[in-house]
CSV table of C-alpha atoms and ligand atoms in Angstrom, one decimal:
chain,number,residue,atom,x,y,z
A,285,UNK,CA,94.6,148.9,108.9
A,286,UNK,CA,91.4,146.9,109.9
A,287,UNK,CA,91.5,142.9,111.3
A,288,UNK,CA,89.2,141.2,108.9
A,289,UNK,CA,87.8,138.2,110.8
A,290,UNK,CA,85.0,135.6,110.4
A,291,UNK,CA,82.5,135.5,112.9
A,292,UNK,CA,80.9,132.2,114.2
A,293,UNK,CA,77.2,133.3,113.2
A,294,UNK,CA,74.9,130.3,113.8
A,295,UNK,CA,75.0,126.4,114.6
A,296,UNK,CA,74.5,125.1,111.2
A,297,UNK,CA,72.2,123.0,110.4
A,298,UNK,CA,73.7,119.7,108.3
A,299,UNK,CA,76.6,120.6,106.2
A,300,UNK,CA,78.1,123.8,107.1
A,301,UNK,CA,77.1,126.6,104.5
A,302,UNK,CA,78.0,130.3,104.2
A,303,UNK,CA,75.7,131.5,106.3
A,304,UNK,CA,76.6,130.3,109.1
A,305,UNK,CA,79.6,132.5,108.9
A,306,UNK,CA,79.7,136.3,109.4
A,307,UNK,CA,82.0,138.3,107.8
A,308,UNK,CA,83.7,141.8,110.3
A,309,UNK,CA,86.1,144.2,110.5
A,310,UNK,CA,87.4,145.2,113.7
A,311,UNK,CA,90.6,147.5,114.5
A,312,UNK,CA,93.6,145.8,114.9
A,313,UNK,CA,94.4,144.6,118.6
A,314,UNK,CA,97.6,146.1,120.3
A,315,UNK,CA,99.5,144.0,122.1
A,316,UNK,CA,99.8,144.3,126.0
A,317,UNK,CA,102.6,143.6,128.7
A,318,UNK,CA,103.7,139.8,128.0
A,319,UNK,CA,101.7,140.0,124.9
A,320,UNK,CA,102.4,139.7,120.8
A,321,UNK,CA,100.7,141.1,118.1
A,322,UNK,CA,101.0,138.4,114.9
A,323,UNK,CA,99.8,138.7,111.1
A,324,UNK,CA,97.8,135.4,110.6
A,325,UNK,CA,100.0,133.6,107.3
A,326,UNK,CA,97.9,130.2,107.1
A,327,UNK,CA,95.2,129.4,108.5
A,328,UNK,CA,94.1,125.5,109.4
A,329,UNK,CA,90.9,124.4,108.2
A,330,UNK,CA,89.9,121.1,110.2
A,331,UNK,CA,87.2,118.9,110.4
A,332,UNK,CA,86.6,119.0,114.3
A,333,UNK,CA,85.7,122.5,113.8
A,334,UNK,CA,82.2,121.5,112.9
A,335,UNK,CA,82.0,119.6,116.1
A,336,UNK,CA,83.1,122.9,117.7
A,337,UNK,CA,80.0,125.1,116.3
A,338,UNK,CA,77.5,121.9,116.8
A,339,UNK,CA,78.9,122.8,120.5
A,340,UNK,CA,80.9,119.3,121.1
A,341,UNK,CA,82.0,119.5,124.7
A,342,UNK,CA,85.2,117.3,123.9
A,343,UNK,CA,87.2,120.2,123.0
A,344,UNK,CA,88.4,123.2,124.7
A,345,UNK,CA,87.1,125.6,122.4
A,346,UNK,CA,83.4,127.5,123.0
A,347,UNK,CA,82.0,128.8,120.2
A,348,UNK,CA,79.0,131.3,121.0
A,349,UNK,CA,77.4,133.5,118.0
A,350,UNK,CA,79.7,136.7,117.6
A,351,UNK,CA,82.8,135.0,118.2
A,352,UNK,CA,85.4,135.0,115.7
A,353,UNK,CA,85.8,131.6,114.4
A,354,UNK,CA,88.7,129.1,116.4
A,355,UNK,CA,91.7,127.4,114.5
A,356,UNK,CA,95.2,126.9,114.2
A,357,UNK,CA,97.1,129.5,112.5
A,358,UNK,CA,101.0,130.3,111.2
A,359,UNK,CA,101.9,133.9,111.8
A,360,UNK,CA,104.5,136.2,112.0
A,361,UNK,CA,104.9,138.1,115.0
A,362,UNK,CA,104.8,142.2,114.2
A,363,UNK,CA,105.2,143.6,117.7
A,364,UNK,CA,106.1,141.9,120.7
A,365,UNK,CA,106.1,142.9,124.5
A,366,UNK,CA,106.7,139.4,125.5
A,367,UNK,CA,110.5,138.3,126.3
A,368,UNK,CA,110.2,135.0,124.4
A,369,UNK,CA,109.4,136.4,121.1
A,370,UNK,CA,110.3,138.9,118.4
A,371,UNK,CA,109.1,140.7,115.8
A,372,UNK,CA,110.0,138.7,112.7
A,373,UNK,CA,109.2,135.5,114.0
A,374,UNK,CA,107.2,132.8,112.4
A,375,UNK,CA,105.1,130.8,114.9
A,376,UNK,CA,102.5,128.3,115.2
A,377,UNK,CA,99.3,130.1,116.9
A,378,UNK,CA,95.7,130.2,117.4
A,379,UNK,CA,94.8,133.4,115.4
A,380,UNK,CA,91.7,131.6,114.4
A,381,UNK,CA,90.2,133.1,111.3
A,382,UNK,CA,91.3,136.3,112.0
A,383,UNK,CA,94.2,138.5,110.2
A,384,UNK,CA,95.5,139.9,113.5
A,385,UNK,CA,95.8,138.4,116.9
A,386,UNK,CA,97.7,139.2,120.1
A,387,UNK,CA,98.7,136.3,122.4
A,388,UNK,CA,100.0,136.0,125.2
A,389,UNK,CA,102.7,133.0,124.0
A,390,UNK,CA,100.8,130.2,125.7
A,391,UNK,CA,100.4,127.4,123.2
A,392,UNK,CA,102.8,129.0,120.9
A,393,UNK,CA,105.4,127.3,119.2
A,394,UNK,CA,108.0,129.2,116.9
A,395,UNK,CA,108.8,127.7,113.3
A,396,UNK,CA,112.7,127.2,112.5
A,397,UNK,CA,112.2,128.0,108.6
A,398,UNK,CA,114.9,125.6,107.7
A,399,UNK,CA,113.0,122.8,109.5
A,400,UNK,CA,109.7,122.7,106.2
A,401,UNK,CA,108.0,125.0,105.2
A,402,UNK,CA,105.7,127.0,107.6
A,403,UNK,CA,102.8,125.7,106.4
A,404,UNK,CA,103.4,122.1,106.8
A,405,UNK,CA,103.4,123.5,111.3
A,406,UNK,CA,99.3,122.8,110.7
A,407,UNK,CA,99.5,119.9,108.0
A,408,UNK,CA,101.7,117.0,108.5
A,409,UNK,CA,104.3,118.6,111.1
A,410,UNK,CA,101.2,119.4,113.1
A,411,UNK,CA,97.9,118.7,115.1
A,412,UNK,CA,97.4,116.0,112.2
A,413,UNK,CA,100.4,114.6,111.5
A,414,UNK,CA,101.2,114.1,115.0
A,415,UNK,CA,97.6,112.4,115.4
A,416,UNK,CA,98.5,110.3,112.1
A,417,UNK,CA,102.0,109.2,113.7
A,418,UNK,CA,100.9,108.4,117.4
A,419,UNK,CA,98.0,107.4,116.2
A,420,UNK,CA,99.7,104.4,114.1
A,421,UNK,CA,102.7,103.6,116.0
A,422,UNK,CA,101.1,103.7,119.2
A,423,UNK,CA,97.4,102.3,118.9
A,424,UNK,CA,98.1,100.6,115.8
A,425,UNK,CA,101.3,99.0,116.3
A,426,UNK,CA,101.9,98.2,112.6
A,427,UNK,CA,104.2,94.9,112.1
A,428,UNK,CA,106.0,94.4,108.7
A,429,UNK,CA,104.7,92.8,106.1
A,430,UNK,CA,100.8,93.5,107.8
A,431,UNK,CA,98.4,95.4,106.1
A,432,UNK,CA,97.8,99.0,107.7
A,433,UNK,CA,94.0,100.3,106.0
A,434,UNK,CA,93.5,104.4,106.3
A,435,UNK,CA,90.6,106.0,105.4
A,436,UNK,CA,90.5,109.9,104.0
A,437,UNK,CA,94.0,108.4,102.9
A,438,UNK,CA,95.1,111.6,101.2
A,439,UNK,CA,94.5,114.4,103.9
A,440,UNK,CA,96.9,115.5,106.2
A,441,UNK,CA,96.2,112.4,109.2
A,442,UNK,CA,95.6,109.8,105.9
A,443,UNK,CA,99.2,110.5,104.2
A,444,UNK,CA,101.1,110.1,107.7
A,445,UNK,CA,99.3,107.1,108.5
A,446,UNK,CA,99.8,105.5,105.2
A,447,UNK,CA,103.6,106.4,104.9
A,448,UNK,CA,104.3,105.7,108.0
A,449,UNK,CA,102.6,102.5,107.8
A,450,UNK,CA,105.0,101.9,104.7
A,451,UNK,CA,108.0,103.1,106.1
A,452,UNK,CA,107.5,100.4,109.1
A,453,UNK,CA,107.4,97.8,106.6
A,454,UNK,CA,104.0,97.8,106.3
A,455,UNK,CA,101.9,97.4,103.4
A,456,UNK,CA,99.6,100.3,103.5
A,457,UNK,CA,96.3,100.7,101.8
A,458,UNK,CA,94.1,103.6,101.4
A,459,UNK,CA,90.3,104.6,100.7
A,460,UNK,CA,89.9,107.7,99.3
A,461,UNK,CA,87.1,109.7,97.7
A,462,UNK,CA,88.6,109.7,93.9
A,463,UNK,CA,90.4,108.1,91.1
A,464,UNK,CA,92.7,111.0,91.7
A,465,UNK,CA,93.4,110.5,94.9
A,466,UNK,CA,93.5,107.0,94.9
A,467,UNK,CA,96.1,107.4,92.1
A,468,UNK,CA,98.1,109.9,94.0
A,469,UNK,CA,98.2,107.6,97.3
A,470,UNK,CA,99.7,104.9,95.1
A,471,UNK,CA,101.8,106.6,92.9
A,472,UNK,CA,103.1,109.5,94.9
A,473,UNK,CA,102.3,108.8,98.7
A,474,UNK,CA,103.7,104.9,97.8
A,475,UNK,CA,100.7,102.9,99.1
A,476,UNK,CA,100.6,99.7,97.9
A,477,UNK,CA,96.9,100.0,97.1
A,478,UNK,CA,94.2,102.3,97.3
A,479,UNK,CA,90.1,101.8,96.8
A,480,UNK,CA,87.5,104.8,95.8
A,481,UNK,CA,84.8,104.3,97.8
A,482,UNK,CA,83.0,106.4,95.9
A,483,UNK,CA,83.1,103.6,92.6
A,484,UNK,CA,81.6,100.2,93.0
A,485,UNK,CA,81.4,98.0,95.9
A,486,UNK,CA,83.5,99.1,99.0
A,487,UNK,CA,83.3,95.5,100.4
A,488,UNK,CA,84.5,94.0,97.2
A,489,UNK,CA,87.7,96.5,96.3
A,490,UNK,CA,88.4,96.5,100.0
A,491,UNK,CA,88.7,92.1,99.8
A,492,UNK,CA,90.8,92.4,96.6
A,493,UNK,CA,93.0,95.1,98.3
A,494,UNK,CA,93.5,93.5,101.3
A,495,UNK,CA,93.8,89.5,100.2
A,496,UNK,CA,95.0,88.7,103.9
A,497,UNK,CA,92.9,90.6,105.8
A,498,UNK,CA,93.2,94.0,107.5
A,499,UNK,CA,95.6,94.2,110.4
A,500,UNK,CA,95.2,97.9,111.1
A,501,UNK,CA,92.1,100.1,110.4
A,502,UNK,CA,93.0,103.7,111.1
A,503,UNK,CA,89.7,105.0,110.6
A,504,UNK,CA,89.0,109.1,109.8
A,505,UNK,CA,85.7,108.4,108.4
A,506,UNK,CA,83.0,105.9,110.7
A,507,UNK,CA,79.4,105.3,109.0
A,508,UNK,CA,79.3,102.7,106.4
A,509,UNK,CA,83.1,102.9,105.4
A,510,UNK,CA,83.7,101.6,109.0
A,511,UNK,CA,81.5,99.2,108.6
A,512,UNK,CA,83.1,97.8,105.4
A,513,UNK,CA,86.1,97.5,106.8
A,514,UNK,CA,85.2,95.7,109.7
A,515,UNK,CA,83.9,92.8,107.5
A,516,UNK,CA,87.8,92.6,106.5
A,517,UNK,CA,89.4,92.0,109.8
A,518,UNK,CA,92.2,89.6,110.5
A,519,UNK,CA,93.0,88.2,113.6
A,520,UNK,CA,94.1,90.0,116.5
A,521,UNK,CA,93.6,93.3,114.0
A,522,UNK,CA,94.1,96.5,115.6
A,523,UNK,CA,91.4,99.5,114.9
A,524,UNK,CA,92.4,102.9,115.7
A,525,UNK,CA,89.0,105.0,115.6
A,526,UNK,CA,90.2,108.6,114.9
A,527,UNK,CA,87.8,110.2,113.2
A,528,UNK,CA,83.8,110.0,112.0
A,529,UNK,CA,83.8,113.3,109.6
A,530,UNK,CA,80.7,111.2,108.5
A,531,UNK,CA,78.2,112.1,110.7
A,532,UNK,CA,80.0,115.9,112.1
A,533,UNK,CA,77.4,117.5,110.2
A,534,UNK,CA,74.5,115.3,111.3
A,535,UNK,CA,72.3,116.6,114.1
A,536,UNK,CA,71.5,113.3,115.5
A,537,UNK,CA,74.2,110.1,115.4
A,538,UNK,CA,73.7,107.9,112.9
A,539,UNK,CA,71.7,104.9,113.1
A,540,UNK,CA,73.4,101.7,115.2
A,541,UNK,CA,75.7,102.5,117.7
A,542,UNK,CA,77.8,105.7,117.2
A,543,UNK,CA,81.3,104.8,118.4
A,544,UNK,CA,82.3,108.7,119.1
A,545,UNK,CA,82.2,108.2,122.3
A,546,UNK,CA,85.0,105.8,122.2
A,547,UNK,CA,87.1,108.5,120.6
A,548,UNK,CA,86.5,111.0,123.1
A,549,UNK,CA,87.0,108.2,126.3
A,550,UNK,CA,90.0,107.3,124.5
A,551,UNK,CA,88.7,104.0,125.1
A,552,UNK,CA,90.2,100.7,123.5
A,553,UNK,CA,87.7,98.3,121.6
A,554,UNK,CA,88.7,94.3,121.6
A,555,UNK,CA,87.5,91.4,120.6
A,556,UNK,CA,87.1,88.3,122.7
A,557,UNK,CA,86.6,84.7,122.1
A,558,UNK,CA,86.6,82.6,125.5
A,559,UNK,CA,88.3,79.7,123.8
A,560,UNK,CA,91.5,81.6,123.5
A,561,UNK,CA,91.6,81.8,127.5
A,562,UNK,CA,90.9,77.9,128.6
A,563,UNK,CA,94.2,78.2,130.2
A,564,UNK,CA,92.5,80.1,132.7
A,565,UNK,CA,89.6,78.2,133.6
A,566,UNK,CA,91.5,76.1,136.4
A,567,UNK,CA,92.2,79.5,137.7
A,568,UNK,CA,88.8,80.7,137.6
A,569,UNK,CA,87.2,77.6,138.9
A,570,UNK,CA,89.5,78.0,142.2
A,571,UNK,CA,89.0,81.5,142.7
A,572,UNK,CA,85.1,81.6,142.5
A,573,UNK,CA,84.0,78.4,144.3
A,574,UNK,CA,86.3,80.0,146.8
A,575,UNK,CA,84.4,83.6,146.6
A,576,UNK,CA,80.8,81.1,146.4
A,577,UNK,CA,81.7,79.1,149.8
A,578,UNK,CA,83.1,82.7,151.7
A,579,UNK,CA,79.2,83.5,150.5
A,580,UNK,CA,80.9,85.9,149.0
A,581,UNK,CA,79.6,85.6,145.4
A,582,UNK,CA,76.1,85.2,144.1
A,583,UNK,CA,74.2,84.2,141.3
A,584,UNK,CA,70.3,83.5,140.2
A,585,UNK,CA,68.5,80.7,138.3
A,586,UNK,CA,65.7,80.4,136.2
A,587,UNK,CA,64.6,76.8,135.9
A,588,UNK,CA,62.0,75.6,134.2
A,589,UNK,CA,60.8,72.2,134.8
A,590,UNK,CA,60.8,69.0,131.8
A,591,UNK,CA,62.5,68.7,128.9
A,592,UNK,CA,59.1,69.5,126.7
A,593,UNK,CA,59.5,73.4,128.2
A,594,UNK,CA,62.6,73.6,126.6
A,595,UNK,CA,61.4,75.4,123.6
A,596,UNK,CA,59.5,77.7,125.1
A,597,UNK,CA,61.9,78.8,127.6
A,598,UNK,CA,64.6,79.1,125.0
A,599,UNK,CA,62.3,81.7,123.3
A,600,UNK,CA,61.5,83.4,126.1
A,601,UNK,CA,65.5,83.3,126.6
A,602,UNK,CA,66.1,84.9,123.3
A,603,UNK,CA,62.9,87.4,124.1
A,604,UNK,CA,65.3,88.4,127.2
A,605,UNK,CA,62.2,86.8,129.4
A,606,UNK,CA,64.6,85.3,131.7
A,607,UNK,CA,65.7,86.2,135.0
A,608,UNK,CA,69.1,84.5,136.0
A,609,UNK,CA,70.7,81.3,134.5
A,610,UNK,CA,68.5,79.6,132.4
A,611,UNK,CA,68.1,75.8,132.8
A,612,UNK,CA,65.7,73.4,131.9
A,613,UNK,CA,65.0,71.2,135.1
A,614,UNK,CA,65.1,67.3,132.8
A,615,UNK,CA,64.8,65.4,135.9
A,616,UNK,CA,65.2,66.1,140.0
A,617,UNK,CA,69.3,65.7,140.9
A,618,UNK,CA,67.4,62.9,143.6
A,619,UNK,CA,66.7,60.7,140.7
A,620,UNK,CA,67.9,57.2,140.6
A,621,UNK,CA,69.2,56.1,137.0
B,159,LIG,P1,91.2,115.4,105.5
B,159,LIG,O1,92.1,116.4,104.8
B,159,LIG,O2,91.5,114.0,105.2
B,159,LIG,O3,89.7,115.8,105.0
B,159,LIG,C1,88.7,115.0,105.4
B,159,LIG,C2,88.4,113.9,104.3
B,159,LIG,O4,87.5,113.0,104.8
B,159,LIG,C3,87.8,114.3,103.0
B,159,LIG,O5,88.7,114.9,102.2
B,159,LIG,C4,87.3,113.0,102.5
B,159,LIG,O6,88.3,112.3,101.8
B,159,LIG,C5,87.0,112.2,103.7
B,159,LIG,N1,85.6,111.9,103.9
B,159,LIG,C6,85.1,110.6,103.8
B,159,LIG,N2,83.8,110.7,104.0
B,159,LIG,C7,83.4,112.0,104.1
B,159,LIG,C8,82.1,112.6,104.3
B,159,LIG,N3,81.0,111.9,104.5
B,159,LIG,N4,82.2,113.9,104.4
B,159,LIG,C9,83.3,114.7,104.3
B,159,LIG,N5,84.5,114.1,104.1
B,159,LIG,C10,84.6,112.7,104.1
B,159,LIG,O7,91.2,115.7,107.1
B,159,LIG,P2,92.3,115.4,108.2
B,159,LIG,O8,93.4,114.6,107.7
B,159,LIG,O9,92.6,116.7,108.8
B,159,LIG,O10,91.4,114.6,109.3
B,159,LIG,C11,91.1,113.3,109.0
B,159,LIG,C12,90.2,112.8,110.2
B,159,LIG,O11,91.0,112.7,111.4
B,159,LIG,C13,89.0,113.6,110.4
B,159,LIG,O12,87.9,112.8,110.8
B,159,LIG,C14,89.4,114.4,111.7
B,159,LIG,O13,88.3,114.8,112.4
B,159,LIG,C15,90.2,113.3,112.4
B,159,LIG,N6,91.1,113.8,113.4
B,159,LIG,C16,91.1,113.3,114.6
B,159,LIG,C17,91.9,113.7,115.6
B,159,LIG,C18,91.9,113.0,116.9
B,159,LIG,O14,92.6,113.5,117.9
B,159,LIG,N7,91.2,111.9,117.1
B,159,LIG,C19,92.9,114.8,115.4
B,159,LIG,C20,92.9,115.2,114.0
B,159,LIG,C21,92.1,114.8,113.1
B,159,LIG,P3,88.0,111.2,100.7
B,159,LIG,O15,87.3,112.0,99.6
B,159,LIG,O16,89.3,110.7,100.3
B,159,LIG,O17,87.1,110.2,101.3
């Protein structure tokens, strides 16, 4: 018996191809003291893996040429040295794209085969289903009767997201790459709409989708899908940025800013109006003219004197010439009326 495994040959260049892949055969592994030899039964394909061979330092995994490619596996333990499992079980592991693997249990969750079926341990009772749930209930915070938008609506992350959203209350709209799909979110997932933004214009099927507005963007996608969406937003909407399978297979970022940093920071993006905080202003008054007479607080002017400047120093304002406050001295404080 041999372990057939693929080998992480090369960073690819753009959209993974073949190549970039090698194909080996090694013996199969024996399993140590505390170990467990497992027969890889499904193996996860997931986007992030591109980010792992473009060497993305977000996740754990290290991918160098000659490795045998990382992912998420089901397998079924063969022989076990290790007191928590047996041969015959069925467990969630990282074989990666290997047909034998030993592990030494960390990480490694056992399947209960009356729970689903195994595969669904990688699908939607996995890594993305669990990101699809949290993801929604906790960032999104879906109310009923708002509208919950989810891009790559049929995948794994997209269907939790979208019945979830439903199941809330919610009326959940998808995007999706197909009439197919689109029809299947509707028809079989139960969203109450979904666009193909792959027909006719985005903008336009997104406003006749989403007649109120978008309350919740759970977006899998970024670039110019994102983008579309954000011309939809209601107020106070909430946008979960999950995902920018867009640009994993560019070698630079996009053009404007790339918000995958925000994903990785686990950072939260808001919007602000000041007029929605004027009840504060009598507190923030107080507080710095208090900071400004402790000398405590400072700030910088840049004046320029008679009314007739005005243009020019507002251009030289919006050419970022300034330096400080700018004000337009009209006429000396001294000045009698
Ligand atoms: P999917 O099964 O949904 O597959 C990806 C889908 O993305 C495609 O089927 C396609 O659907 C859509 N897509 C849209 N634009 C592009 C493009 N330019 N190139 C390729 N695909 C595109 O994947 P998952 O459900 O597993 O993952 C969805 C997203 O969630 C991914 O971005 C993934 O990286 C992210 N994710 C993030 C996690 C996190 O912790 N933040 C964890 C897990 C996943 P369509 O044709 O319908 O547009």
């Amino acid at each position: 018996m041999k372990n057939l495994r693929v080998l992480f040959a090369r960073r690819p260049q753009g959209l993974p191809v073949t190549g970039d892949f090698a194909l080996d055969e090694a013996p199969v592994p024996a399993a140590g003291e505390g170990e467990f030899l497992s027969r890889t039964l499904w193996l996860s394909l997931d986007p992030y893996y591109r980010n792992v061979m473009k060497g993305s330092q977000i996740y754990a995994d290290r991918l160098e040429p000659g490795m045998p490619m990382v992912g998420e596996t089901v397998a079924q333990v063969v022989e076990s040295r290790h007191p928590g499992f047996s041969a015959g079980d069925f467990v969630a592991v990282r074989n990666g794209w290997q047909s034998w693997a030993v592990s030494n249990g960390t990480g490694v969750r056992k399947l209960d085969p009356a729970m689903a079926p195994f595969s669904t341990a990688l699908g939607v009772l996995g890594m993305p289903g669990l990101t699809g749930y949290a993801g929604l209930v906790y960032l999104g915070e879906p109310k009923p009767g708002q509208t919950v938008v989810v891009s790559a609506a049929t995948g794994p992350v997209g269907c939790t997201v979208g019945q979830v959203a439903r199941l809330v209350g919610a009326r959940a709209v998808g995007i999706a790459g197909s009439d197919e799909k689109c029809a299947y979110a509707v028809q079989e997932l139960g969203f109450a709409a979904c666009v193909n933004h792959r027909r006719g214009d985005l903008k336009a099927s997104l406003a006749a989708a989403c007649p109120d507005g978008v309350d919740v963007y759970f977006d899998n996608v970024g670039g110019d899908t994102l983008a579309a969406v954000l011309g939809r937003l209601a107020l106070g909407a909430r946008i979960v940025l999950c995902g920018m399978i867009e640009a994993y297979s560019m070698d630079a970022p996009p053009p404007g800013p790339f918000l995958g940093p925000v994903v990785g920071a686990r950072a939260t993006m808001k919007g602000l109006v000041v007029y929605d905080w004027l009840h504060k202003a009598d507190e923030q008054r107080r507080v710095v003219s208090a900071w400004i007479r402790e000398g405590r607080f400072r700030w910088r002017e840049d004046v320029t004197d008679g009314l007739e400047h005005a243009p020019e120093a507002f251009c030289r304002l919006m050419r970022g010439g300034n330096f400080g406050k700018a004000l337009v001295r009209v006429a000396p404080e001294t000045a009698s009326s």
